[in-house]
PDB file of C-alpha atoms and ligand atoms in Angstrom:
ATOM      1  CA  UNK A   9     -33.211  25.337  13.282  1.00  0.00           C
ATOM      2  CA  UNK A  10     -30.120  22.771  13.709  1.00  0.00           C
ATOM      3  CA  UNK A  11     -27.574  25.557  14.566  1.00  0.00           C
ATOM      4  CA  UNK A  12     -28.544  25.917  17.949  1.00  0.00           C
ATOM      5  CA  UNK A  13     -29.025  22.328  18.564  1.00  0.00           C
ATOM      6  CA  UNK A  14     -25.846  21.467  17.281  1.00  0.00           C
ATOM      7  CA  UNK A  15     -24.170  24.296  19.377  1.00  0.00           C
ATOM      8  CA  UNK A  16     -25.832  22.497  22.481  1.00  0.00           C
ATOM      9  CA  UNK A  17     -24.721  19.242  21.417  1.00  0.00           C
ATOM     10  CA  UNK A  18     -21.114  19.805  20.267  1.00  0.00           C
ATOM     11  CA  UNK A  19     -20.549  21.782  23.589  1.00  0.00           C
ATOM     12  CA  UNK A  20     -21.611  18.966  25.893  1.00  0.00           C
ATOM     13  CA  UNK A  21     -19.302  16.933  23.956  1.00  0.00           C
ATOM     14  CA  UNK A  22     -16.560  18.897  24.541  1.00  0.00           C
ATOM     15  CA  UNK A  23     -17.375  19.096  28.165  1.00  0.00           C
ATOM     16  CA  UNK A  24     -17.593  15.352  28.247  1.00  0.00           C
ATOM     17  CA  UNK A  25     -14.072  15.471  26.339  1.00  0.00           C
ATOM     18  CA  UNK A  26     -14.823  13.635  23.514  1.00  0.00           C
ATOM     19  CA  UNK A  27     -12.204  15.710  21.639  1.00  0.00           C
ATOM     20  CA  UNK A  28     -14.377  17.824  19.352  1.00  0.00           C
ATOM     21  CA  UNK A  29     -13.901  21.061  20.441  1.00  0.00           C
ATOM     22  CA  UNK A  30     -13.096  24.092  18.091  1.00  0.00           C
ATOM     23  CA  UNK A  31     -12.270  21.718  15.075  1.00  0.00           C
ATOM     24  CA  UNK A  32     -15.705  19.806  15.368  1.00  0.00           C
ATOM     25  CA  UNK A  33     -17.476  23.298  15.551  1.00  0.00           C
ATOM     26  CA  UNK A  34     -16.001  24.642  12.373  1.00  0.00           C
ATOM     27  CA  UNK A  35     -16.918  21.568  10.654  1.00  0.00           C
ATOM     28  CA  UNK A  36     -20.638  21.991  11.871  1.00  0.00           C
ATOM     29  CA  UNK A  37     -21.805  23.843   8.853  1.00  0.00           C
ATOM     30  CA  UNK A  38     -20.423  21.576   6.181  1.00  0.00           C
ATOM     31  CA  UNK A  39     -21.695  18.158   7.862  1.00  0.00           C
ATOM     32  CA  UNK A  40     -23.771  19.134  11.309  1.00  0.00           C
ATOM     33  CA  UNK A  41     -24.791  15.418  12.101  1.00  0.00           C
ATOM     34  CA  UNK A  42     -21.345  14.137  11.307  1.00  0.00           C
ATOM     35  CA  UNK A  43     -19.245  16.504  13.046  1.00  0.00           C
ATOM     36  CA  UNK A  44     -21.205  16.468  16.029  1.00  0.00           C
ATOM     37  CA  UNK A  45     -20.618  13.059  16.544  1.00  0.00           C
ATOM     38  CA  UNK A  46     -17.556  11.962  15.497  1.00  0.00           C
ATOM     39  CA  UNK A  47     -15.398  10.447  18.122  1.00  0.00           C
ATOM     40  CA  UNK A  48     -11.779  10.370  18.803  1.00  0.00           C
ATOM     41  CA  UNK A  49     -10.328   7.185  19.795  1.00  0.00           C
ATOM     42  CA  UNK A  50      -6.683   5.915  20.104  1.00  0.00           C
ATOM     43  CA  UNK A  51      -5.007   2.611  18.926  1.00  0.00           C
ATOM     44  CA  UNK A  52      -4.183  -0.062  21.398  1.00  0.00           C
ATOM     45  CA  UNK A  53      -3.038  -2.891  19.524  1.00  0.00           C
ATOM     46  CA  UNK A  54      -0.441  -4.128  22.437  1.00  0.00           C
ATOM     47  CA  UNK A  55       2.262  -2.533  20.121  1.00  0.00           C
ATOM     48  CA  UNK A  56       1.492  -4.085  16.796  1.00  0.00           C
ATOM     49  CA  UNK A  57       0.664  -2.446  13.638  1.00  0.00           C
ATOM     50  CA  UNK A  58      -2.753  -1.974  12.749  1.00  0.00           C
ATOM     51  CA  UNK A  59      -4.465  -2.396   9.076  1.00  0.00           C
ATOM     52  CA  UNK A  60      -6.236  -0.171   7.700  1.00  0.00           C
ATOM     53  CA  UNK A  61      -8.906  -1.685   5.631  1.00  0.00           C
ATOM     54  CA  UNK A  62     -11.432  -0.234   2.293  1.00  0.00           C
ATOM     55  CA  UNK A  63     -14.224  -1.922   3.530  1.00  0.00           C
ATOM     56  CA  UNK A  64     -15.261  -3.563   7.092  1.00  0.00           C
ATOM     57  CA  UNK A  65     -14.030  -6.690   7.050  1.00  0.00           C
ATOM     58  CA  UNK A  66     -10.191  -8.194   7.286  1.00  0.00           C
ATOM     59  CA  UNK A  67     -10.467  -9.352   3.439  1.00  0.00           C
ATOM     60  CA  UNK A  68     -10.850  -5.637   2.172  1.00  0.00           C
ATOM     61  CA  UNK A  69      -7.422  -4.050   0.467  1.00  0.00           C
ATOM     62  CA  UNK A  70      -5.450  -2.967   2.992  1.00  0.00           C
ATOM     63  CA  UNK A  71      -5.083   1.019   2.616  1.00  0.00           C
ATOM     64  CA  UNK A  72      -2.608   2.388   5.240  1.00  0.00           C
ATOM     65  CA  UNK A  73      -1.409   1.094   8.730  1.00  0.00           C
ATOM     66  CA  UNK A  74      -1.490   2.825  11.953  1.00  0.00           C
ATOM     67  CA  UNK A  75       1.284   2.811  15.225  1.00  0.00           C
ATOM     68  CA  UNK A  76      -0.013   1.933  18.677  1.00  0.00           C
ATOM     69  CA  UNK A  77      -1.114   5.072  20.500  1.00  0.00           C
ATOM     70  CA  UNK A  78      -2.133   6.555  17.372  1.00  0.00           C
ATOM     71  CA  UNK A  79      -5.202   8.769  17.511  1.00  0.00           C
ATOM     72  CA  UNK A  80      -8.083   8.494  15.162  1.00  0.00           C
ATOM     73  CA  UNK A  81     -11.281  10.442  14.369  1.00  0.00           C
ATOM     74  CA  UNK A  82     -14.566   7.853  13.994  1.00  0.00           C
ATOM     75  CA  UNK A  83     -17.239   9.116  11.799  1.00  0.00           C
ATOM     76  CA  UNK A  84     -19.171   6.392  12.203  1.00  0.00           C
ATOM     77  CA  UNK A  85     -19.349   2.207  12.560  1.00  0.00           C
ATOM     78  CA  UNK A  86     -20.508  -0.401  10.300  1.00  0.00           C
ATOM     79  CA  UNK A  87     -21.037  -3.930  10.797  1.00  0.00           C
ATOM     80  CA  UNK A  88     -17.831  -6.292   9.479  1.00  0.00           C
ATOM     81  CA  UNK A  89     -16.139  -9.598  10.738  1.00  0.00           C
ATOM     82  CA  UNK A  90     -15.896 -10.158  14.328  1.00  0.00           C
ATOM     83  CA  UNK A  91     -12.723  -9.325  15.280  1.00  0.00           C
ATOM     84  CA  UNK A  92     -10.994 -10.189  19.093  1.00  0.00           C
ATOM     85  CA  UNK A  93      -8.743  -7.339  19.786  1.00  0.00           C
ATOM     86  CA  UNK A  94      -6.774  -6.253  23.028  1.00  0.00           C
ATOM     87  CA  UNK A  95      -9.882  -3.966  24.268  1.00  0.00           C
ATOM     88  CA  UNK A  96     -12.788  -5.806  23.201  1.00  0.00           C
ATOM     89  CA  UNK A  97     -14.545  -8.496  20.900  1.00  0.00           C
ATOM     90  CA  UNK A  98     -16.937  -7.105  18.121  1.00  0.00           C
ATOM     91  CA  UNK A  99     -18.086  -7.381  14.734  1.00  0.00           C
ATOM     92  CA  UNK A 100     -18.218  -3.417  14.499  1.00  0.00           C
ATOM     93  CA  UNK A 101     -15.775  -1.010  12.439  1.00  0.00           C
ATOM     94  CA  UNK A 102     -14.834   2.032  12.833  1.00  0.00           C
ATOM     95  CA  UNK A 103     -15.094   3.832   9.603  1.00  0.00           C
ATOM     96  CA  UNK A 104     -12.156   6.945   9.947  1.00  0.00           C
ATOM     97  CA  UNK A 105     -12.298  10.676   9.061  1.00  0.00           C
ATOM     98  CA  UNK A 106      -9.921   9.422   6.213  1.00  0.00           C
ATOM     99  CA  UNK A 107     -12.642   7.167   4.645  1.00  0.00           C
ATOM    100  CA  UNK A 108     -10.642   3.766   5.603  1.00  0.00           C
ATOM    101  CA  UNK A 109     -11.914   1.102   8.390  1.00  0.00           C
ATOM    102  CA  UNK A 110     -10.126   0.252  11.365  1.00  0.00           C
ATOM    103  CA  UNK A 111     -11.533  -2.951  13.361  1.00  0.00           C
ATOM    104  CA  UNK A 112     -13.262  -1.534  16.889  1.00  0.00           C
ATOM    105  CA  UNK A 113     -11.472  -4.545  18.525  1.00  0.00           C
ATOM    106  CA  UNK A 114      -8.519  -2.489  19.151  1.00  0.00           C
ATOM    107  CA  UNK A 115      -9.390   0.865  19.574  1.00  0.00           C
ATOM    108  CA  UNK A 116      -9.849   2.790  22.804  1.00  0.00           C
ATOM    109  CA  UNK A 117     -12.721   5.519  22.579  1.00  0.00           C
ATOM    110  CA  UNK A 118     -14.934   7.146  25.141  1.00  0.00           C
ATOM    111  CA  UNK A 119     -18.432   4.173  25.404  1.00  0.00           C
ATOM    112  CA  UNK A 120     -20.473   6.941  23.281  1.00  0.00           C
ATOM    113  CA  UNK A 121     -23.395   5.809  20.627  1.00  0.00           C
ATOM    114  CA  UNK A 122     -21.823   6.169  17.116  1.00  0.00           C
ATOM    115  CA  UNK A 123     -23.507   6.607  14.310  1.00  0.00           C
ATOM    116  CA  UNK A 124     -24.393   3.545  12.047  1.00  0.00           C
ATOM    117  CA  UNK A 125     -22.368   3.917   8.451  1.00  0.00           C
ATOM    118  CA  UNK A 126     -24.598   4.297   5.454  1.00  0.00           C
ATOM    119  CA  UNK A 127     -24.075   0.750   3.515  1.00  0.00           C
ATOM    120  CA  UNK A 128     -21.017   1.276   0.597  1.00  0.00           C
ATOM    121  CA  UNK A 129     -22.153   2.828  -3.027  1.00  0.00           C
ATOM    122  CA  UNK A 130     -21.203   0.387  -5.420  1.00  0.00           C
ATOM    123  CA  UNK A 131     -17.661   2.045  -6.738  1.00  0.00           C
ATOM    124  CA  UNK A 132     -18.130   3.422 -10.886  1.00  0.00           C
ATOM    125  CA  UNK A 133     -14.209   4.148 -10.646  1.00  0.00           C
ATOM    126  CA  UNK A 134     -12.049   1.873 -11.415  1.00  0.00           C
ATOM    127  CA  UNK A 135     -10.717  -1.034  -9.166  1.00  0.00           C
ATOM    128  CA  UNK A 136      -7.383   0.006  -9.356  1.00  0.00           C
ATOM    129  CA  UNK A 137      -7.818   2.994  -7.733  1.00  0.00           C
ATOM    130  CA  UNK A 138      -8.265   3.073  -3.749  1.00  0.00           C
ATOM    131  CA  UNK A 139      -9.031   5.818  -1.433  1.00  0.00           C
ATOM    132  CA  UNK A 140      -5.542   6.104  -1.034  1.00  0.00           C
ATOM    133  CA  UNK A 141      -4.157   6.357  -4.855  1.00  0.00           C
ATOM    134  CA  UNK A 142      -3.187   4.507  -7.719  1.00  0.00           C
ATOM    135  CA  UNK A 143      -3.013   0.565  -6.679  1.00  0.00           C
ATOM    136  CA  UNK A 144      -0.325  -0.191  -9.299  1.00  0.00           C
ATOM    137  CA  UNK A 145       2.059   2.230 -10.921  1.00  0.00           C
ATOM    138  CA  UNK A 146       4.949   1.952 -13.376  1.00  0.00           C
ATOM    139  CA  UNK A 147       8.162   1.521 -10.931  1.00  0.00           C
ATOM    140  CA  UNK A 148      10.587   4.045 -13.658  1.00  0.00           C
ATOM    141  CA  UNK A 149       9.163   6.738 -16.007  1.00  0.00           C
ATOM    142  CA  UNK A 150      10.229   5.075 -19.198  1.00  0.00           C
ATOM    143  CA  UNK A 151       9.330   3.133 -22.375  1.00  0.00           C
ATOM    144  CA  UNK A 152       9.630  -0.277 -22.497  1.00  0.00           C
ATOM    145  CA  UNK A 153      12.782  -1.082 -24.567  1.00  0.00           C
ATOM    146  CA  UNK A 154      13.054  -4.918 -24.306  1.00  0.00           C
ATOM    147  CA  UNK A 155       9.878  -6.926 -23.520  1.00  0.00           C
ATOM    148  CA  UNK A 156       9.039 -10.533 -21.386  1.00  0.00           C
ATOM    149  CA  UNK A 157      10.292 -13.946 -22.375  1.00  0.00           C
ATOM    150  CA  UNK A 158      10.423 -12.934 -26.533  1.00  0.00           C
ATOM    151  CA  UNK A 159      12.002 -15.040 -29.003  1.00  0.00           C
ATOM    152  CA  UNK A 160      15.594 -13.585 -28.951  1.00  0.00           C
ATOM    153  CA  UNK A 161      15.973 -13.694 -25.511  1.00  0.00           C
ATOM    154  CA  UNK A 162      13.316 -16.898 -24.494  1.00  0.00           C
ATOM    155  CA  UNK A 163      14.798 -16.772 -20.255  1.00  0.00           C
ATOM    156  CA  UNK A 164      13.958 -13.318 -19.499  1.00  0.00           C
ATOM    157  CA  UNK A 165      11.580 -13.288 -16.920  1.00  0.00           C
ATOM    158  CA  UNK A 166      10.826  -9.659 -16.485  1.00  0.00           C
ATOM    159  CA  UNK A 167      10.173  -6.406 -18.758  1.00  0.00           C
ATOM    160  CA  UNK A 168      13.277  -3.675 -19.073  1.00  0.00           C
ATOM    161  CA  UNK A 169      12.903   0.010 -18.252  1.00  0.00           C
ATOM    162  CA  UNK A 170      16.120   1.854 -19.800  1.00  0.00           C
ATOM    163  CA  UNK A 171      16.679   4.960 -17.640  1.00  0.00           C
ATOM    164  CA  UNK A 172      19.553   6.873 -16.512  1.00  0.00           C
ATOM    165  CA  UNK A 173      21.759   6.645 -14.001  1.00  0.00           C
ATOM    166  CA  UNK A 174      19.551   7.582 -10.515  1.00  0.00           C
ATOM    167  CA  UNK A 175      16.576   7.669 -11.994  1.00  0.00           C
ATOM    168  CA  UNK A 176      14.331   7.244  -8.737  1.00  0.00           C
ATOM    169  CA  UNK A 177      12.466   3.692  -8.740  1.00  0.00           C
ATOM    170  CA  UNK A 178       9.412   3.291  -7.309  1.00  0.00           C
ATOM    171  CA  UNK A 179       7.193   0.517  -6.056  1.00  0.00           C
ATOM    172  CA  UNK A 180       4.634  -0.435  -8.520  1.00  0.00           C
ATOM    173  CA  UNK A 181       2.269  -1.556  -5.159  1.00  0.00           C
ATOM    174  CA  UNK A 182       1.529  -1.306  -1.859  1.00  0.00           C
ATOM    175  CA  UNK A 183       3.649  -3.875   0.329  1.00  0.00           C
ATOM    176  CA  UNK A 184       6.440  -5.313   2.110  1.00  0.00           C
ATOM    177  CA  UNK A 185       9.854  -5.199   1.378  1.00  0.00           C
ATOM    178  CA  UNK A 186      10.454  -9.058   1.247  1.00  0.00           C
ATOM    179  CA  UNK A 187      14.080  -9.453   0.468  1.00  0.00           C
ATOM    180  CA  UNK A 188      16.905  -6.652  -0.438  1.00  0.00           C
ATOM    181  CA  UNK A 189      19.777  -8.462  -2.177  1.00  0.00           C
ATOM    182  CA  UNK A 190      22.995  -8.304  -3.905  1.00  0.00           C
ATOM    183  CA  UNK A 191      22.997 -11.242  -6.269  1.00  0.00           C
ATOM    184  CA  UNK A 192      26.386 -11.487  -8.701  1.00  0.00           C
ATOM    185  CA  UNK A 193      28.256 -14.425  -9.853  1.00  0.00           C
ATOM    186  CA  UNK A 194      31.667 -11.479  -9.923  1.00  0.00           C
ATOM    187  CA  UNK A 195      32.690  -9.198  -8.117  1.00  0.00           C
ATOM    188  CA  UNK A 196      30.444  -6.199  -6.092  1.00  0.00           C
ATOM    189  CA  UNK A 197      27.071  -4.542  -6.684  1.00  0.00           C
ATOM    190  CA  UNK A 198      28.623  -1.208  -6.057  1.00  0.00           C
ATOM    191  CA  UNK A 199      30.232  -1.476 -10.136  1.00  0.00           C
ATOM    192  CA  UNK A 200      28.481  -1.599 -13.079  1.00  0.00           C
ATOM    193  CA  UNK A 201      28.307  -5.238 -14.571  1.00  0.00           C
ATOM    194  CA  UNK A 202      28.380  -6.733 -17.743  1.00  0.00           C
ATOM    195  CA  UNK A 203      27.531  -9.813 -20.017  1.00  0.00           C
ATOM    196  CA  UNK A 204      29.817 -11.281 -18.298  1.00  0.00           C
ATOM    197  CA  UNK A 205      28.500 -11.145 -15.090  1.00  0.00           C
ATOM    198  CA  UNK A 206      25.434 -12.973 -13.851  1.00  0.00           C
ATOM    199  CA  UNK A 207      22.616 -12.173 -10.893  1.00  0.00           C
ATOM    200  CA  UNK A 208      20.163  -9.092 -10.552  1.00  0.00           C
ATOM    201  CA  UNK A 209      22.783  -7.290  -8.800  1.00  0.00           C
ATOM    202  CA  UNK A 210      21.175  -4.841  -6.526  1.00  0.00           C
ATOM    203  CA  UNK A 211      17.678  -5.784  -5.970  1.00  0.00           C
ATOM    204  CA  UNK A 212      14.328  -5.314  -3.652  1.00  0.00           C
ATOM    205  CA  UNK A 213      11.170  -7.689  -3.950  1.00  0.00           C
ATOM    206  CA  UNK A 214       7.915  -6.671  -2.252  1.00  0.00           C
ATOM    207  CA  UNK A 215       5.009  -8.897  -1.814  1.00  0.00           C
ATOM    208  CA  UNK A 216       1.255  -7.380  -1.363  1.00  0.00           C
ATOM    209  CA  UNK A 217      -1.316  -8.460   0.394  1.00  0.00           C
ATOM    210  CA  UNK A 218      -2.206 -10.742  -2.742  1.00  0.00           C
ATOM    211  CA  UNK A 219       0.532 -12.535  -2.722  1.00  0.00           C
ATOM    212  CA  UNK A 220       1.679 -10.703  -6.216  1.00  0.00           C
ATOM    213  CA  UNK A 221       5.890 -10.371  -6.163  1.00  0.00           C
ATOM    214  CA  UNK A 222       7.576  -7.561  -7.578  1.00  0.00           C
ATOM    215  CA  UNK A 223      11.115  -7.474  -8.435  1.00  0.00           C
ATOM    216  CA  UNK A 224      13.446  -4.500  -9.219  1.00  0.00           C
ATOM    217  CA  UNK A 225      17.000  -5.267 -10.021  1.00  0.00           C
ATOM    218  CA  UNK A 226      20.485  -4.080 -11.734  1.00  0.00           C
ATOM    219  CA  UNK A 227      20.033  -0.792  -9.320  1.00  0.00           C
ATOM    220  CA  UNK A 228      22.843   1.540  -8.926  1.00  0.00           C
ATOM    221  CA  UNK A 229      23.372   1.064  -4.611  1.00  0.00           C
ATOM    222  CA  UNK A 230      21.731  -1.107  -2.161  1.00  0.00           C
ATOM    223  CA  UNK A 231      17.894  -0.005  -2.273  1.00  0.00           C
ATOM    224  CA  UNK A 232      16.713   2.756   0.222  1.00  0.00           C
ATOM    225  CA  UNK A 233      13.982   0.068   1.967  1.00  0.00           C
ATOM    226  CA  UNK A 234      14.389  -2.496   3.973  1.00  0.00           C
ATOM    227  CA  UNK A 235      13.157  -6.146   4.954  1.00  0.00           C
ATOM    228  CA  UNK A 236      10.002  -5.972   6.486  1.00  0.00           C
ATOM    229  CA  UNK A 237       9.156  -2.147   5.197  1.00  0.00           C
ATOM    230  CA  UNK A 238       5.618  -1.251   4.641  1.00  0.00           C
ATOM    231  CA  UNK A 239       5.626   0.722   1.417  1.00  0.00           C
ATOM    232  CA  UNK A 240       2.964   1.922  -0.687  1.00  0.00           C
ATOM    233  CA  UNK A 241       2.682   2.430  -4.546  1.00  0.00           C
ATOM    234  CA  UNK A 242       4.959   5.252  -5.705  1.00  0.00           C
ATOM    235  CA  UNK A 243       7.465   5.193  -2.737  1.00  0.00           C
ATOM    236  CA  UNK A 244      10.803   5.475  -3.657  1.00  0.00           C
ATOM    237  CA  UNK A 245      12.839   2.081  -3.303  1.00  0.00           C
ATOM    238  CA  UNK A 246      16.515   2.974  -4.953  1.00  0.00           C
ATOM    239  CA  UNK A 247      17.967   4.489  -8.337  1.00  0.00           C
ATOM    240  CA  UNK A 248      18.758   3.150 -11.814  1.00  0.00           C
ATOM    241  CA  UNK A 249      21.974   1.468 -12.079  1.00  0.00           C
ATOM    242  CA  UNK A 250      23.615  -1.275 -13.958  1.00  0.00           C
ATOM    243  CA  UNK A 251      24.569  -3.718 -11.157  1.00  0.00           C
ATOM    244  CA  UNK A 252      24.824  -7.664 -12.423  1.00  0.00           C
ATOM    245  CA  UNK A 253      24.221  -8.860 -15.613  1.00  0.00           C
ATOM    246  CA  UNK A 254      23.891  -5.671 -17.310  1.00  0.00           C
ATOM    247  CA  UNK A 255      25.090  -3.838 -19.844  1.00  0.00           C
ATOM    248  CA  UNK A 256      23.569  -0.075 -19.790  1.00  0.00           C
ATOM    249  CA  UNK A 257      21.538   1.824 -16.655  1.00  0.00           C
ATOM    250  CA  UNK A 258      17.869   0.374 -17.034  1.00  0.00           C
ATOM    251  CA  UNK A 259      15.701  -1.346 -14.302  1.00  0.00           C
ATOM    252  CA  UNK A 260      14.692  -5.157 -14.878  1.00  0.00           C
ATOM    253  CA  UNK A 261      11.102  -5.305 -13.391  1.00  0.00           C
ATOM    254  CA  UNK A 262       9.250  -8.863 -12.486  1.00  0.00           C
ATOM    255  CA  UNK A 263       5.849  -9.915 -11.699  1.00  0.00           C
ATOM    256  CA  UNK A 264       5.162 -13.221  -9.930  1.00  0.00           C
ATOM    257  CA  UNK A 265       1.296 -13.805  -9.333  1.00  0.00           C
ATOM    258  CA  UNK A 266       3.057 -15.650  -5.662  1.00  0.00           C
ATOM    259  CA  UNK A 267       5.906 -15.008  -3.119  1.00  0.00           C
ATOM    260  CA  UNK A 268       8.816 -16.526  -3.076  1.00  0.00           C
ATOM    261  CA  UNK A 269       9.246 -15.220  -6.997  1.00  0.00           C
ATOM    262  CA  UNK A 270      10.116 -18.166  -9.242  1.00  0.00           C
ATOM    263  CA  UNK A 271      10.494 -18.645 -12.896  1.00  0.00           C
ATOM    264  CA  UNK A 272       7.125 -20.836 -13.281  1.00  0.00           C
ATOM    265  CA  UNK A 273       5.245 -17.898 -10.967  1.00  0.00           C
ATOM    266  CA  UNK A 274       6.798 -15.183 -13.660  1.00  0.00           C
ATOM    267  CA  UNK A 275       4.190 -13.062 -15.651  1.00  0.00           C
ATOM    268  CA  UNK A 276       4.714 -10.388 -18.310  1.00  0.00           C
ATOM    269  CA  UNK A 277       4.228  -7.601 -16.424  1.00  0.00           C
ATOM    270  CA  UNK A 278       3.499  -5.035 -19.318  1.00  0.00           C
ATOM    271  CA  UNK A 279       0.374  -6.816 -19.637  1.00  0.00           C
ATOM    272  CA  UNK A 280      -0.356  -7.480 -16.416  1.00  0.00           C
ATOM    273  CA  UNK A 281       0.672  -3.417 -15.662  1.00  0.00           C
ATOM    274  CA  UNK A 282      -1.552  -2.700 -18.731  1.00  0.00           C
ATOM    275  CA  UNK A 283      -4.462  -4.924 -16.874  1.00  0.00           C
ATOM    276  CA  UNK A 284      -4.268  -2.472 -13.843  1.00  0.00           C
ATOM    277  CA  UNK A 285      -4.859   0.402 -15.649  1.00  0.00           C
ATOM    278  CA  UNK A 286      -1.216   1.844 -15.897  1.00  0.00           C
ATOM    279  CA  UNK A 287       0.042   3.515 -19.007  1.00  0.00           C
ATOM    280  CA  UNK A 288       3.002   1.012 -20.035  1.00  0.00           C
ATOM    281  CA  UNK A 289       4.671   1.893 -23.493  1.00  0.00           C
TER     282      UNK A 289
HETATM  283 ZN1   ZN B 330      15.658  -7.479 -18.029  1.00  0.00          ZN
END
């Protein structure tokens, strides 16, 4: 019975140029009522960037961004914040072919009837894990080898990774690139440091949408990002080095629960790694 509806219905919608055409047909089998009415619309945002969200409202975790003039396929639209974009005012959301929300404020589509989203299963994984990967992972493949604020060494605000030289490290979240520094009391970041020598030498921070800091220092050149980069967990930032106060190729990694980083906003990050689910040793 629904093939031949379907047929009629995906073929006016191509005539009306909603943008289905061959690709929404081939889909037809797999999800008929979705494919026939999913909607392609493009992002008008007057040249900002626009968040893309886990849920419909602003709050949710932010899961991606998208350009101006980027095109987008809408499965269907739930009911969020209201939201006063550059093309209209509404409370609706678009929810993408990708799974992730875009607000309907600032995207351009054809004035078609979209489906209503079925309301959000309550999530059995865990919360650490979005549509689009791991929240948190560990910036360097590597053990632990000297640990936050013990004892012997009362001042150090972060946990050591010891890797070798060029070992690629990665941000542990999904951010912006706050501040790329080179921080020594001697001398260059471009040389390997010493006891002697005091700073973080080569260093990135990145600040997510909580507020949580990261810091990565003693890296071998100046970090591949940049002030103001959007990066997401597991994107390469720089290499291992031994910049600033430093006496073998490792990476110094910090946590600070608030941006700008400061000693009294410092946590131990192996346990606050270990509390997002990623396998510190
Ligand atoms: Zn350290």
């Amino acid at each position: 019975m629904p093939t031949k509806r379907i047929r009629r219905r995906a073929s006016a919608a191509a005539i009306a140029g909603l943008g289905l055409l061959v690709g929404g047909l081939a889909t037809v089998t797999a999800s008929p009522a979705e494919a026939a009415s999913s909607v392609s619309g493009t992002v008008s945002t007057g040249g900002l960037v626009l968040n893309v969200r886990k849920a419909a409202k602003t709050a949710a975790k932010r899961v991606g961004t998208l350009q101006e003039g980027a095109k987008v396929s809408i499965v269907c639209q739930a009911k969020g914040n209201r939201v006063t974009g550059t093309v209209r005012t509404t409370d609706l959301w678009d929810r993408l072919s990708d799974g992730g929300y875009v607000s309907d404020a600032y995207i351009k589509r054809p004035a078609t009837k979209l489906p209503v989203c079925d309301p959000p299963k309550p999530s059995p994984s865990r919360s650490t894990e979005g549509a689009a990967g791991p929240a948190w992972v560990l910036p360097v493949s590597a053990a632990m080898n000297s640990a936050f604020r013990t004892p012997q060494r009362p001042t150090h605000n972060g946990m050591d990774l010891a890797a070798a030289k060029e070992t690629p490290v990665r941000a542990a979240h999904s951010g912006v690139v706050m501040r790329v520094l080179c921080q020594v009391s001697i001398g260059t970041c471009d040389t390997d440091g010493g006891l002697t020598v005091s700073g973080c030498g080569w260093f990135a921070e990145i600040r997510d949408a909580d507020g949580v800091t990261t810091r990565y220092c003693h890296l071998l050149r100046r970090p591949s990002v940049v002030p103001g980069q959007t990066v997401t967990a597991g994107d390469l930032i720089g290499q291992v080095g031994s910049s600033g106060h430093s006496t073998g190729p490792h990476l110094h990694f910090e946590v600070h629960t608030a941006f700008p980083a400061t000693v009294e906003n410092a946590v131990d990050p192996f346990l606050f790694l270990k509390a997002k689910g990623v396998p510190v040793r």
